[in-house]
């Protein structure tokens, strides 16, 4: 029991267990790392061998497969070229027939338009001539009716005025004559009555005075005489009284005649006023008719101007349409010729470019997309949100050009890469040229080299580099020394250097 107690291990603490567990983990990780290193080295060697073998086998397969594909491709290309040439000739024939039919339709349309224009102009001229004749006839009828109406009006007016003046003169003469006769007769009757009255009065007064003076015995005698005188007076004045009564009757009759004549004059004046009103009404009606005819004339003139303006406008529109049609036909012809030239040029360029295609391009002319599936999904999610229906329709129409654009983009990328490479090579070439020039300038002697700074050029232990100049001491008696130049050939220097 004691031995077992000695051999029994003491229990470890939590920290010691944690350290032991970490050590085991580190050991396991180290073992795993070693295994991974060995496995990676083994796999790399195996992968290198497999890649080498696969490259050899692929080259062999490609060489054999290319020959087969070239033969198949040449046959297919020959067939495609024949089919394309036939389709192109058929399309060109169709286009030529369409152009000829369009030109024929255009000429027929021009002839129809010219014929319609001539007929339209002829109809317009006839309508204008008819309208002018109608207007001339209406003007002539109007002038004739106006002249006849004016003549009748003037004649009737003159006759009415003359008759009125005659009747007025006649009535004035009658009135004056009757008034004069009445005044004369009245005056004469008054004078006679007054004279007779005065005579009788005087006689009566004298007789009264005589009777008063005489005796009463003479009264009866005088009364008889008075009666006799009265009887004589009545007998003498009976005719005058009758004449007075007849004159009075005549006066009443003349007054009645005067009233009748005055009523007649009033009727004539009323008829004159009625005639004046009728004349005013006729003049107004004639003026309204004249104004209505003038308005009709102005409307006709306005319509004529409108028709002329419409005719000129239609002519201008037709001329513009004709010009536009000719220009568009010329433009379409030019565009079609340009398209044909472009197609020929594209076919020629395709034939030329096919010569420069590599074997891979001939085998796989259309490369697959370089985008990852995630990027492709993101683009497909973004595009439907931004595209409209019209743009989607247009894109759907040009889906068939995807392969063409792939090849075009590939060529464009290669062109850009070649241009970039060219610029790099031109820069390198320029640098090399500059270095070579410097080297040649350093080993050659020429006027240009002598005029520039050159540290390799030394004559009489002197270089042409700029040095600090010291003021020379010149003596008047010393002569100037002539400068000497030692020339070393470049070939000699090159032979010693190399």
Tab-separated table of C-alpha atoms in Angstrom:
chain	number	residue	atom	x	y	z
A	1	UNK	CA	0.000	0.000	0.000
A	2	UNK	CA	2.878	2.319	0.745
A	3	UNK	CA	4.519	1.685	-2.652
A	4	UNK	CA	1.373	2.431	-4.482
A	5	UNK	CA	1.048	5.620	-2.616
A	6	UNK	CA	4.576	6.615	-3.591
A	7	UNK	CA	4.075	5.803	-7.273
A	8	UNK	CA	0.751	7.712	-7.523
A	9	UNK	CA	1.181	10.999	-9.322
A	10	UNK	CA	0.346	14.222	-7.671
A	11	UNK	CA	-2.663	15.959	-9.257
A	12	UNK	CA	-1.825	18.876	-11.612
A	13	UNK	CA	-3.170	22.341	-11.143
A	14	UNK	CA	-5.323	24.155	-13.686
A	15	UNK	CA	-2.448	26.305	-14.957
A	16	UNK	CA	-0.195	23.299	-15.427
A	17	UNK	CA	-2.958	21.454	-17.290
A	18	UNK	CA	-3.432	24.529	-19.522
A	19	UNK	CA	0.319	24.731	-20.280
A	20	UNK	CA	0.419	21.001	-21.028
A	21	UNK	CA	-2.574	21.351	-23.333
A	22	UNK	CA	-0.952	24.298	-25.156
A	23	UNK	CA	2.295	22.332	-25.601
A	24	UNK	CA	0.375	19.412	-27.067
A	25	UNK	CA	-1.427	21.791	-29.416
A	26	UNK	CA	1.844	23.370	-30.523
A	27	UNK	CA	3.339	19.920	-31.138
A	28	UNK	CA	0.289	18.875	-33.137
A	29	UNK	CA	0.431	22.103	-35.154
A	30	UNK	CA	4.133	21.603	-35.861
A	31	UNK	CA	3.497	18.048	-37.031
A	32	UNK	CA	0.618	19.241	-39.221
A	33	UNK	CA	2.803	21.996	-40.686
A	34	UNK	CA	5.524	19.512	-41.551
A	35	UNK	CA	2.992	17.186	-43.151
A	36	UNK	CA	1.534	20.122	-45.138
A	37	UNK	CA	5.002	21.207	-46.275
A	38	UNK	CA	5.877	17.694	-47.393
A	39	UNK	CA	2.513	17.315	-49.051
A	40	UNK	CA	2.794	20.731	-50.804
A	41	UNK	CA	6.328	19.894	-52.056
A	42	UNK	CA	5.101	16.523	-53.298
A	43	UNK	CA	2.066	18.053	-54.943
A	44	UNK	CA	4.124	20.845	-56.536
A	45	UNK	CA	6.518	18.322	-58.026
A	46	UNK	CA	3.652	16.188	-59.206
A	47	UNK	CA	1.846	19.257	-60.575
A	48	UNK	CA	4.986	20.391	-62.400
A	49	UNK	CA	5.399	16.957	-63.939
A	50	UNK	CA	1.719	16.816	-64.876
A	51	UNK	CA	1.842	20.324	-66.357
A	52	UNK	CA	4.940	19.409	-68.354
A	53	UNK	CA	3.348	16.205	-69.632
A	54	UNK	CA	0.020	17.929	-70.282
A	55	UNK	CA	1.796	20.735	-72.155
A	56	UNK	CA	3.615	18.183	-74.345
A	57	UNK	CA	0.467	16.178	-74.957
A	58	UNK	CA	-1.534	19.357	-75.584
A	59	UNK	CA	0.999	20.565	-78.112
A	60	UNK	CA	0.852	17.237	-79.892
A	61	UNK	CA	-2.949	17.200	-79.845
A	62	UNK	CA	-3.084	20.844	-80.972
A	63	UNK	CA	-0.707	20.184	-83.874
A	64	UNK	CA	-2.815	17.239	-85.067
A	65	UNK	CA	-6.118	18.949	-84.286
A	66	UNK	CA	-5.106	22.162	-86.036
A	67	UNK	CA	-4.466	20.382	-89.292
A	68	UNK	CA	-7.914	18.773	-89.108
A	69	UNK	CA	-9.567	22.039	-88.105
A	70	UNK	CA	-7.755	23.955	-90.833
A	71	UNK	CA	-9.092	21.620	-93.478
A	72	UNK	CA	-12.613	21.737	-92.043
A	73	UNK	CA	-12.414	25.483	-91.560
A	74	UNK	CA	-11.167	26.078	-95.101
A	75	UNK	CA	-14.082	24.054	-96.488
A	76	UNK	CA	-16.564	25.903	-94.279
A	77	UNK	CA	-15.040	29.252	-95.173
A	78	UNK	CA	-15.214	28.444	-98.878
A	79	UNK	CA	-18.869	27.512	-98.480
A	80	UNK	CA	-19.547	30.611	-96.365
A	81	UNK	CA	-17.797	32.811	-98.914
A	82	UNK	CA	-19.862	31.325	-101.737
A	83	UNK	CA	-23.082	31.727	-99.742
A	84	UNK	CA	-22.166	35.276	-98.717
A	85	UNK	CA	-21.253	36.204	-102.274
A	86	UNK	CA	-24.569	34.812	-103.541
A	87	UNK	CA	-26.546	36.540	-100.778
A	88	UNK	CA	-24.630	39.755	-101.355
A	89	UNK	CA	-25.305	39.629	-105.102
A	90	UNK	CA	-28.972	38.840	-104.435
A	91	UNK	CA	-29.230	41.716	-101.917
A	92	UNK	CA	-27.468	44.067	-104.329
A	93	UNK	CA	-29.865	43.019	-107.117
A	94	UNK	CA	-32.824	43.580	-104.791
A	95	UNK	CA	-31.476	46.978	-103.768
A	96	UNK	CA	-30.895	47.900	-107.429
A	97	UNK	CA	-34.437	46.864	-108.343
A	98	UNK	CA	-35.816	48.814	-105.360
A	99	UNK	CA	-33.771	51.881	-106.324
A	100	UNK	CA	-34.961	51.604	-109.936
A	101	UNK	CA	-38.581	51.227	-108.839
A	102	UNK	CA	-38.193	54.173	-106.462
A	103	UNK	CA	-36.639	56.276	-109.207
A	104	UNK	CA	-39.440	55.262	-111.566
A	105	UNK	CA	-42.057	56.058	-108.897
A	106	UNK	CA	-40.333	59.364	-108.260
A	107	UNK	CA	-40.402	60.282	-111.944
A	108	UNK	CA	-44.060	59.205	-112.203
A	109	UNK	CA	-44.884	61.181	-109.069
A	110	UNK	CA	-43.111	64.214	-110.543
A	111	UNK	CA	-45.085	63.867	-113.769
A	112	UNK	CA	-48.363	63.409	-111.870
A	113	UNK	CA	-47.572	66.388	-109.680
A	114	UNK	CA	-46.727	68.532	-112.719
A	115	UNK	CA	-49.916	67.398	-114.483
A	116	UNK	CA	-52.019	68.045	-111.361
A	117	UNK	CA	-50.354	71.419	-110.909
A	118	UNK	CA	-51.040	72.367	-114.529
A	119	UNK	CA	-54.677	71.258	-114.286
A	120	UNK	CA	-55.051	73.043	-110.961
A	121	UNK	CA	-53.580	76.222	-112.388
A	122	UNK	CA	-55.787	75.925	-115.468
A	123	UNK	CA	-58.891	75.475	-113.279
A	124	UNK	CA	-57.874	78.418	-111.108
A	125	UNK	CA	-57.355	80.580	-114.203
A	126	UNK	CA	-60.777	79.541	-115.518
A	127	UNK	CA	-62.384	80.277	-112.170
A	128	UNK	CA	-60.669	83.640	-112.044
A	129	UNK	CA	-61.829	84.431	-115.590
A	130	UNK	CA	-65.400	83.410	-114.742
A	131	UNK	CA	-65.271	85.434	-111.553
A	132	UNK	CA	-63.933	88.442	-113.436
A	133	UNK	CA	-66.663	88.120	-116.105
A	134	UNK	CA	-69.299	87.772	-113.398
A	135	UNK	CA	-67.951	90.786	-111.561
A	136	UNK	CA	-67.832	92.800	-114.802
A	137	UNK	CA	-71.444	91.831	-115.629
A	138	UNK	CA	-72.575	92.662	-112.101
A	139	UNK	CA	-70.751	95.984	-112.244
A	140	UNK	CA	-72.264	96.779	-115.647
A	141	UNK	CA	-75.792	95.816	-114.490
A	142	UNK	CA	-75.337	97.777	-111.325
A	143	UNK	CA	-74.067	100.831	-113.190
A	144	UNK	CA	-76.910	100.584	-115.744
A	145	UNK	CA	-79.575	100.177	-113.051
A	146	UNK	CA	-78.018	102.969	-111.046
A	147	UNK	CA	-78.017	105.266	-114.080
A	148	UNK	CA	-81.630	104.432	-114.933
A	149	UNK	CA	-82.737	104.908	-111.339
A	150	UNK	CA	-80.872	108.192	-111.053
A	151	UNK	CA	-82.342	109.390	-114.361
A	152	UNK	CA	-85.876	108.381	-113.379
A	153	UNK	CA	-85.420	109.893	-109.959
A	154	UNK	CA	-84.102	113.146	-111.414
A	155	UNK	CA	-86.897	113.313	-114.016
A	156	UNK	CA	-89.592	112.535	-111.447
A	157	UNK	CA	-88.056	114.963	-109.013
A	158	UNK	CA	-87.938	117.718	-111.628
A	159	UNK	CA	-91.523	117.080	-112.701
A	160	UNK	CA	-92.747	117.053	-109.099
A	161	UNK	CA	-90.836	120.213	-108.265
A	162	UNK	CA	-92.048	121.993	-111.405
A	163	UNK	CA	-95.656	120.921	-110.810
A	164	UNK	CA	-95.394	121.956	-107.190
A	165	UNK	CA	-93.957	125.329	-108.112
A	166	UNK	CA	-96.669	125.863	-110.768
A	167	UNK	CA	-99.448	124.972	-108.346
A	168	UNK	CA	-97.940	127.191	-105.665
A	169	UNK	CA	-97.697	130.087	-108.114
A	170	UNK	CA	-101.230	129.454	-109.332
A	171	UNK	CA	-102.587	129.310	-105.791
A	172	UNK	CA	-100.673	132.415	-104.828
A	173	UNK	CA	-102.071	134.260	-107.870
A	174	UNK	CA	-105.607	133.073	-107.113
A	175	UNK	CA	-105.273	133.989	-103.496
A	176	UNK	CA	-103.901	137.419	-104.337
A	177	UNK	CA	-106.556	138.045	-106.953
A	178	UNK	CA	-109.389	136.961	-104.690
A	179	UNK	CA	-108.012	138.980	-101.815
A	180	UNK	CA	-107.620	142.020	-104.029
A	181	UNK	CA	-111.145	141.630	-105.439
A	182	UNK	CA	-112.612	141.187	-102.007
A	183	UNK	CA	-110.752	144.223	-100.659
A	184	UNK	CA	-111.831	146.361	-103.628
A	185	UNK	CA	-115.440	145.272	-103.454
A	186	UNK	CA	-115.577	145.726	-99.712
A	187	UNK	CA	-114.004	149.121	-99.938
A	188	UNK	CA	-116.358	150.248	-102.686
A	189	UNK	CA	-119.420	148.922	-100.854
A	190	UNK	CA	-118.317	150.623	-97.668
A	191	UNK	CA	-117.715	153.870	-99.473
A	192	UNK	CA	-121.078	153.710	-101.179
A	193	UNK	CA	-122.867	152.780	-97.972
A	194	UNK	CA	-121.100	155.480	-96.049
A	195	UNK	CA	-121.841	158.086	-98.669
A	196	UNK	CA	-125.454	157.048	-98.910
A	197	UNK	CA	-125.698	156.947	-95.154
A	198	UNK	CA	-124.220	160.401	-94.879
A	199	UNK	CA	-126.521	161.765	-97.561
A	200	UNK	CA	-129.557	160.342	-95.977
A	201	UNK	CA	-128.523	161.505	-92.585
A	202	UNK	CA	-127.862	164.973	-93.837
A	203	UNK	CA	-131.173	165.042	-95.657
A	204	UNK	CA	-132.979	163.774	-92.625
A	205	UNK	CA	-131.349	166.375	-90.443
A	206	UNK	CA	-132.171	169.110	-92.929
A	207	UNK	CA	-135.718	167.894	-93.256
A	208	UNK	CA	-136.033	167.684	-89.489
A	209	UNK	CA	-134.791	171.189	-89.141
A	210	UNK	CA	-137.041	172.278	-92.000
A	211	UNK	CA	-140.035	170.532	-90.485
A	212	UNK	CA	-139.347	171.929	-87.070
A	213	UNK	CA	-139.269	175.359	-88.575
A	214	UNK	CA	-142.411	174.835	-90.624
A	215	UNK	CA	-145.637	174.493	-89.252
A	216	UNK	CA	-147.258	171.504	-87.869
A	217	UNK	CA	-149.580	171.570	-90.771
A	218	UNK	CA	-146.802	170.609	-93.109
A	219	UNK	CA	-145.926	167.515	-91.004
A	220	UNK	CA	-148.282	165.234	-92.768
A	221	UNK	CA	-147.054	166.505	-96.126
A	222	UNK	CA	-143.564	165.951	-95.048
A	223	UNK	CA	-144.445	162.538	-93.693
A	224	UNK	CA	-145.817	161.566	-96.991
A	225	UNK	CA	-142.786	162.923	-98.703
A	226	UNK	CA	-140.669	161.021	-96.195
A	227	UNK	CA	-142.538	157.877	-96.930
A	228	UNK	CA	-142.147	158.534	-100.583
A	229	UNK	CA	-138.464	159.191	-100.110
A	230	UNK	CA	-138.134	156.055	-97.959
A	231	UNK	CA	-139.893	154.065	-100.584
A	232	UNK	CA	-137.669	155.531	-103.222
A	233	UNK	CA	-134.684	154.737	-101.020
A	234	UNK	CA	-135.715	151.193	-100.486
A	235	UNK	CA	-136.429	150.805	-104.167
A	236	UNK	CA	-133.136	152.420	-105.006
A	237	UNK	CA	-131.118	150.336	-102.460
A	238	UNK	CA	-132.858	147.047	-103.202
A	239	UNK	CA	-130.504	146.277	-106.074
A	240	UNK	CA	-127.506	147.170	-103.998
A	241	UNK	CA	-128.720	145.022	-101.149
A	242	UNK	CA	-129.170	142.113	-103.514
A	243	UNK	CA	-125.725	142.806	-104.916
A	244	UNK	CA	-124.360	142.874	-101.348
A	245	UNK	CA	-125.971	139.552	-100.574
A	246	UNK	CA	-124.620	138.036	-103.765
A	247	UNK	CA	-121.170	139.398	-102.943
A	248	UNK	CA	-121.481	137.985	-99.435
A	249	UNK	CA	-122.373	134.579	-100.881
A	250	UNK	CA	-119.474	134.855	-103.265
A	251	UNK	CA	-117.214	135.764	-100.359
A	252	UNK	CA	-118.311	132.702	-98.426
A	253	UNK	CA	-117.855	130.566	-101.521
A	254	UNK	CA	-114.387	132.021	-102.150
A	255	UNK	CA	-113.473	131.446	-98.486
A	256	UNK	CA	-114.616	127.854	-98.891
A	257	UNK	CA	-112.585	127.598	-102.110
A	258	UNK	CA	-109.628	129.066	-100.261
A	259	UNK	CA	-110.020	126.473	-97.514
A	260	UNK	CA	-110.273	123.715	-100.116
A	261	UNK	CA	-107.199	125.050	-101.866
A	262	UNK	CA	-105.369	125.283	-98.536
A	263	UNK	CA	-106.340	121.683	-97.767
A	264	UNK	CA	-105.135	120.699	-101.225
A	265	UNK	CA	-101.897	122.567	-100.613
A	266	UNK	CA	-101.572	120.762	-97.278
A	267	UNK	CA	-102.215	117.452	-99.034
A	268	UNK	CA	-99.628	118.333	-101.643
A	269	UNK	CA	-97.161	119.262	-98.926
A	270	UNK	CA	-97.928	115.985	-97.161
A	271	UNK	CA	-97.464	114.107	-100.436
A	272	UNK	CA	-94.220	116.026	-100.958
A	273	UNK	CA	-93.051	114.972	-97.487
A	274	UNK	CA	-94.106	111.384	-98.224
A	275	UNK	CA	-92.233	111.502	-101.512
A	276	UNK	CA	-89.208	112.952	-99.757
A	277	UNK	CA	-89.411	110.117	-97.221
A	278	UNK	CA	-89.698	107.602	-100.047
A	279	UNK	CA	-86.748	109.250	-101.755
A	280	UNK	CA	-84.749	108.993	-98.509
A	281	UNK	CA	-85.816	105.361	-98.083
A	282	UNK	CA	-84.866	104.574	-101.694
A	283	UNK	CA	-81.566	106.365	-101.249
A	284	UNK	CA	-80.915	104.424	-98.044
A	285	UNK	CA	-81.866	101.155	-99.695
A	286	UNK	CA	-79.702	101.952	-102.674
A	287	UNK	CA	-76.888	102.940	-100.313
A	288	UNK	CA	-77.347	99.695	-98.376
A	289	UNK	CA	-77.377	97.743	-101.629
A	290	UNK	CA	-74.252	99.561	-102.725
A	291	UNK	CA	-72.621	98.858	-99.363
A	292	UNK	CA	-73.690	95.199	-99.570
A	293	UNK	CA	-72.254	94.962	-103.074
A	294	UNK	CA	-69.062	96.676	-101.886
A	295	UNK	CA	-68.817	94.225	-98.973
A	296	UNK	CA	-69.362	91.323	-101.364
A	297	UNK	CA	-66.706	92.750	-103.609
A	298	UNK	CA	-64.293	93.102	-100.688
A	299	UNK	CA	-65.084	89.540	-99.559
A	300	UNK	CA	-64.474	88.268	-103.063
A	301	UNK	CA	-61.210	90.190	-103.198
A	302	UNK	CA	-60.196	88.824	-99.780
A	303	UNK	CA	-61.068	85.284	-100.892
A	304	UNK	CA	-59.130	85.861	-104.091
A	305	UNK	CA	-56.133	87.035	-102.085
A	306	UNK	CA	-56.479	84.038	-99.777
A	307	UNK	CA	-56.668	81.699	-102.754
A	308	UNK	CA	-53.606	83.357	-104.262
A	309	UNK	CA	-51.784	83.076	-100.920
A	310	UNK	CA	-52.840	79.435	-100.619
A	311	UNK	CA	-51.739	78.798	-104.155
A	312	UNK	CA	-48.340	80.388	-103.502
A	313	UNK	CA	-48.087	78.547	-100.184
A	314	UNK	CA	-48.974	75.240	-101.831
A	315	UNK	CA	-46.452	75.961	-104.579
A	316	UNK	CA	-43.773	76.743	-101.995
A	317	UNK	CA	-44.629	73.627	-99.984
A	318	UNK	CA	-44.610	71.521	-103.129
A	319	UNK	CA	-41.300	73.058	-104.190
A	320	UNK	CA	-39.847	72.463	-100.733
A	321	UNK	CA	-41.156	68.885	-100.722
A	322	UNK	CA	-39.698	68.329	-104.164
A	323	UNK	CA	-36.361	69.766	-103.064
A	324	UNK	CA	-36.466	67.701	-99.873
A	325	UNK	CA	-37.379	64.600	-101.858
A	326	UNK	CA	-34.541	65.136	-104.322
A	327	UNK	CA	-32.097	65.888	-101.507
A	328	UNK	CA	-33.242	62.889	-99.503
A	329	UNK	CA	-33.116	60.648	-102.564
A	330	UNK	CA	-29.598	61.899	-103.328
A	331	UNK	CA	-28.676	61.465	-99.659
A	332	UNK	CA	-30.118	57.935	-99.608
A	333	UNK	CA	-28.256	57.104	-102.800
A	334	UNK	CA	-25.052	58.468	-101.279
A	335	UNK	CA	-25.679	56.589	-98.024
A	336	UNK	CA	-26.428	53.378	-99.907
A	337	UNK	CA	-23.288	53.827	-101.994
A	338	UNK	CA	-21.325	54.534	-98.830
A	339	UNK	CA	-22.843	51.432	-97.181
A	340	UNK	CA	-21.986	49.342	-100.239
A	341	UNK	CA	-18.455	50.762	-100.306
A	342	UNK	CA	-18.195	50.205	-96.565
A	343	UNK	CA	-19.419	46.600	-96.931
A	344	UNK	CA	-16.919	45.968	-99.722
A	345	UNK	CA	-14.196	47.564	-97.646
A	346	UNK	CA	-15.191	45.462	-94.607
A	347	UNK	CA	-15.152	42.287	-96.704
A	348	UNK	CA	-11.744	43.181	-98.145
A	349	UNK	CA	-10.408	44.042	-94.701
A	350	UNK	CA	-11.882	40.781	-93.331
A	351	UNK	CA	-10.110	38.828	-96.074
A	352	UNK	CA	-6.866	40.699	-95.366
A	353	UNK	CA	-7.218	40.296	-91.582
A	354	UNK	CA	-8.012	36.603	-91.925
A	355	UNK	CA	-4.500	36.113	-93.277
A	356	UNK	CA	-3.030	37.580	-90.085
A	357	UNK	CA	-5.190	35.579	-87.666
A	358	UNK	CA	-3.462	33.141	-85.376
A	359	UNK	CA	-4.339	29.494	-85.140
A	360	UNK	CA	-6.115	30.044	-81.810
A	361	UNK	CA	-8.206	32.866	-83.292
A	362	UNK	CA	-9.099	30.701	-86.251
A	363	UNK	CA	-10.086	27.825	-83.957
A	364	UNK	CA	-11.830	30.005	-81.321
A	365	UNK	CA	-12.802	33.305	-83.016
A	366	UNK	CA	-15.113	34.331	-80.149
A	367	UNK	CA	-13.665	34.403	-76.639
A	368	UNK	CA	-15.841	33.847	-73.622
A	369	UNK	CA	-16.603	36.608	-71.146
A	370	UNK	CA	-13.792	37.528	-68.741
A	371	UNK	CA	-16.264	38.510	-66.017
A	372	UNK	CA	-16.837	36.329	-62.998
A	373	UNK	CA	-20.337	34.898	-62.388
A	374	UNK	CA	-20.853	37.290	-59.461
A	375	UNK	CA	-19.964	40.324	-61.589
A	376	UNK	CA	-22.218	39.032	-64.376
A	377	UNK	CA	-25.118	38.685	-61.927
A	378	UNK	CA	-24.533	42.213	-60.569
A	379	UNK	CA	-24.584	43.636	-64.127
A	380	UNK	CA	-27.791	41.723	-64.952
A	381	UNK	CA	-29.385	43.101	-61.764
A	382	UNK	CA	-28.312	46.697	-62.485
A	383	UNK	CA	-29.162	46.872	-66.201
A	384	UNK	CA	-32.958	46.179	-66.025
A	385	UNK	CA	-33.406	48.986	-63.506
A	386	UNK	CA	-31.720	51.588	-65.694
A	387	UNK	CA	-33.049	50.486	-69.091
A	388	UNK	CA	-36.311	51.769	-70.501
A	389	UNK	CA	-38.643	49.764	-72.748
A	390	UNK	CA	-37.465	51.478	-75.938
A	391	UNK	CA	-33.801	50.974	-75.068
A	392	UNK	CA	-34.497	47.351	-74.129
A	393	UNK	CA	-36.173	46.800	-77.523
A	394	UNK	CA	-33.171	48.349	-79.302
A	395	UNK	CA	-30.763	46.209	-77.292
A	396	UNK	CA	-32.863	43.111	-78.048
A	397	UNK	CA	-32.604	43.942	-81.765
A	398	UNK	CA	-28.792	44.075	-81.511
A	399	UNK	CA	-28.279	40.915	-79.433
A	400	UNK	CA	-27.128	39.146	-82.587
A	401	UNK	CA	-24.151	41.530	-82.786
A	402	UNK	CA	-22.642	40.322	-79.478
A	403	UNK	CA	-20.063	38.060	-81.188
A	404	UNK	CA	-19.116	40.852	-83.551
A	405	UNK	CA	-18.639	43.291	-80.685
A	406	UNK	CA	-16.605	40.689	-78.808
A	407	UNK	CA	-14.209	40.368	-81.704
A	408	UNK	CA	-14.209	44.114	-82.220
A	409	UNK	CA	-13.454	44.769	-78.540
A	410	UNK	CA	-10.724	42.144	-78.590
A	411	UNK	CA	-9.120	43.768	-81.619
A	412	UNK	CA	-9.548	47.218	-80.046
A	413	UNK	CA	-7.844	46.047	-76.839
A	414	UNK	CA	-5.023	44.506	-78.823
A	415	UNK	CA	-4.686	47.731	-80.805
A	416	UNK	CA	-4.543	49.801	-77.620
A	417	UNK	CA	-2.010	47.426	-76.081
A	418	UNK	CA	0.096	47.547	-79.268
A	419	UNK	CA	-0.092	51.339	-79.304
A	420	UNK	CA	0.992	51.446	-75.666
A	421	UNK	CA	3.785	49.005	-76.412
A	422	UNK	CA	4.788	51.104	-79.422
A	423	UNK	CA	4.982	54.254	-77.298
A	424	UNK	CA	7.089	52.388	-74.751
A	425	UNK	CA	9.376	51.074	-77.484
A	426	UNK	CA	9.618	54.544	-79.024
A	427	UNK	CA	10.626	55.971	-75.642
A	428	UNK	CA	13.216	53.197	-75.179
A	429	UNK	CA	14.439	53.766	-78.750
A	430	UNK	CA	14.714	57.504	-78.089
A	431	UNK	CA	16.677	56.892	-74.907
A	432	UNK	CA	18.984	54.421	-76.708
A	433	UNK	CA	19.450	56.872	-79.572
A	434	UNK	CA	20.327	59.614	-77.112
A	435	UNK	CA	22.806	57.347	-75.299
A	436	UNK	CA	24.340	56.269	-78.630
A	437	UNK	CA	24.583	59.894	-79.725
A	438	UNK	CA	26.300	60.834	-76.500
A	439	UNK	CA	28.708	57.948	-76.893
A	440	UNK	CA	29.445	58.787	-80.536
A	441	UNK	CA	29.830	62.456	-79.666
A	442	UNK	CA	32.295	61.407	-76.961
A	443	UNK	CA	34.414	59.307	-79.337
A	444	UNK	CA	34.203	61.485	-82.494
A	445	UNK	CA	35.582	64.888	-83.370
A	446	UNK	CA	33.587	67.391	-85.391
A	447	UNK	CA	32.768	71.064	-85.422
A	448	UNK	CA	29.510	70.436	-83.587
A	449	UNK	CA	31.334	68.354	-80.935
A	450	UNK	CA	34.062	70.945	-80.576
A	451	UNK	CA	31.470	73.686	-80.104
A	452	UNK	CA	29.819	71.771	-77.252
A	453	UNK	CA	31.142	70.647	-73.851
A	454	UNK	CA	32.910	67.293	-73.986
A	455	UNK	CA	34.922	65.993	-70.998
A	456	UNK	CA	36.625	63.305	-73.140
A	457	UNK	CA	38.095	65.781	-75.572
A	458	UNK	CA	41.554	66.924	-74.315
A	459	UNK	CA	44.078	68.782	-76.423
A	460	UNK	CA	47.527	69.664	-75.021
A	461	UNK	CA	46.408	68.523	-71.565
A	462	UNK	CA	43.481	70.921	-71.727
A	463	UNK	CA	39.742	70.200	-71.792
A	464	UNK	CA	36.978	72.407	-73.221
A	465	UNK	CA	35.126	72.409	-69.909
A	466	UNK	CA	34.685	75.857	-68.363
A	467	UNK	CA	37.434	76.735	-65.819
A	468	UNK	CA	38.177	79.656	-63.582
A	469	UNK	CA	39.661	82.309	-65.843
A	470	UNK	CA	42.784	84.170	-64.660
A	471	UNK	CA	43.637	87.553	-66.026
A	472	UNK	CA	46.400	87.085	-68.604
A	473	UNK	CA	49.451	89.287	-68.356
A	474	UNK	CA	50.078	90.697	-71.765
A	475	UNK	CA	53.355	92.243	-72.759
A	476	UNK	CA	53.514	94.557	-75.693
A	477	UNK	CA	56.754	93.051	-76.990
A	478	UNK	CA	55.592	89.391	-76.898
A	479	UNK	CA	53.966	87.955	-80.006
A	480	UNK	CA	50.783	85.940	-79.922
A	481	UNK	CA	51.336	82.212	-79.983
A	482	UNK	CA	49.422	80.315	-82.638
A	483	UNK	CA	47.069	77.649	-81.198
A	484	UNK	CA	47.677	74.056	-82.284
A	485	UNK	CA	45.069	71.215	-82.314
A	486	UNK	CA	45.881	67.492	-81.971
A	487	UNK	CA	43.283	65.375	-83.719
A	488	UNK	CA	42.730	61.741	-82.682
A	489	UNK	CA	40.734	59.502	-84.951
A	490	UNK	CA	37.735	57.736	-83.474
A	491	UNK	CA	38.667	54.392	-85.042
A	492	UNK	CA	42.052	54.510	-83.233
A	493	UNK	CA	40.378	55.233	-79.909
A	494	UNK	CA	37.795	52.510	-80.455
A	495	UNK	CA	40.430	49.939	-81.309
A	496	UNK	CA	42.325	50.690	-78.051
A	497	UNK	CA	39.155	50.707	-75.992
A	498	UNK	CA	37.786	47.472	-77.377
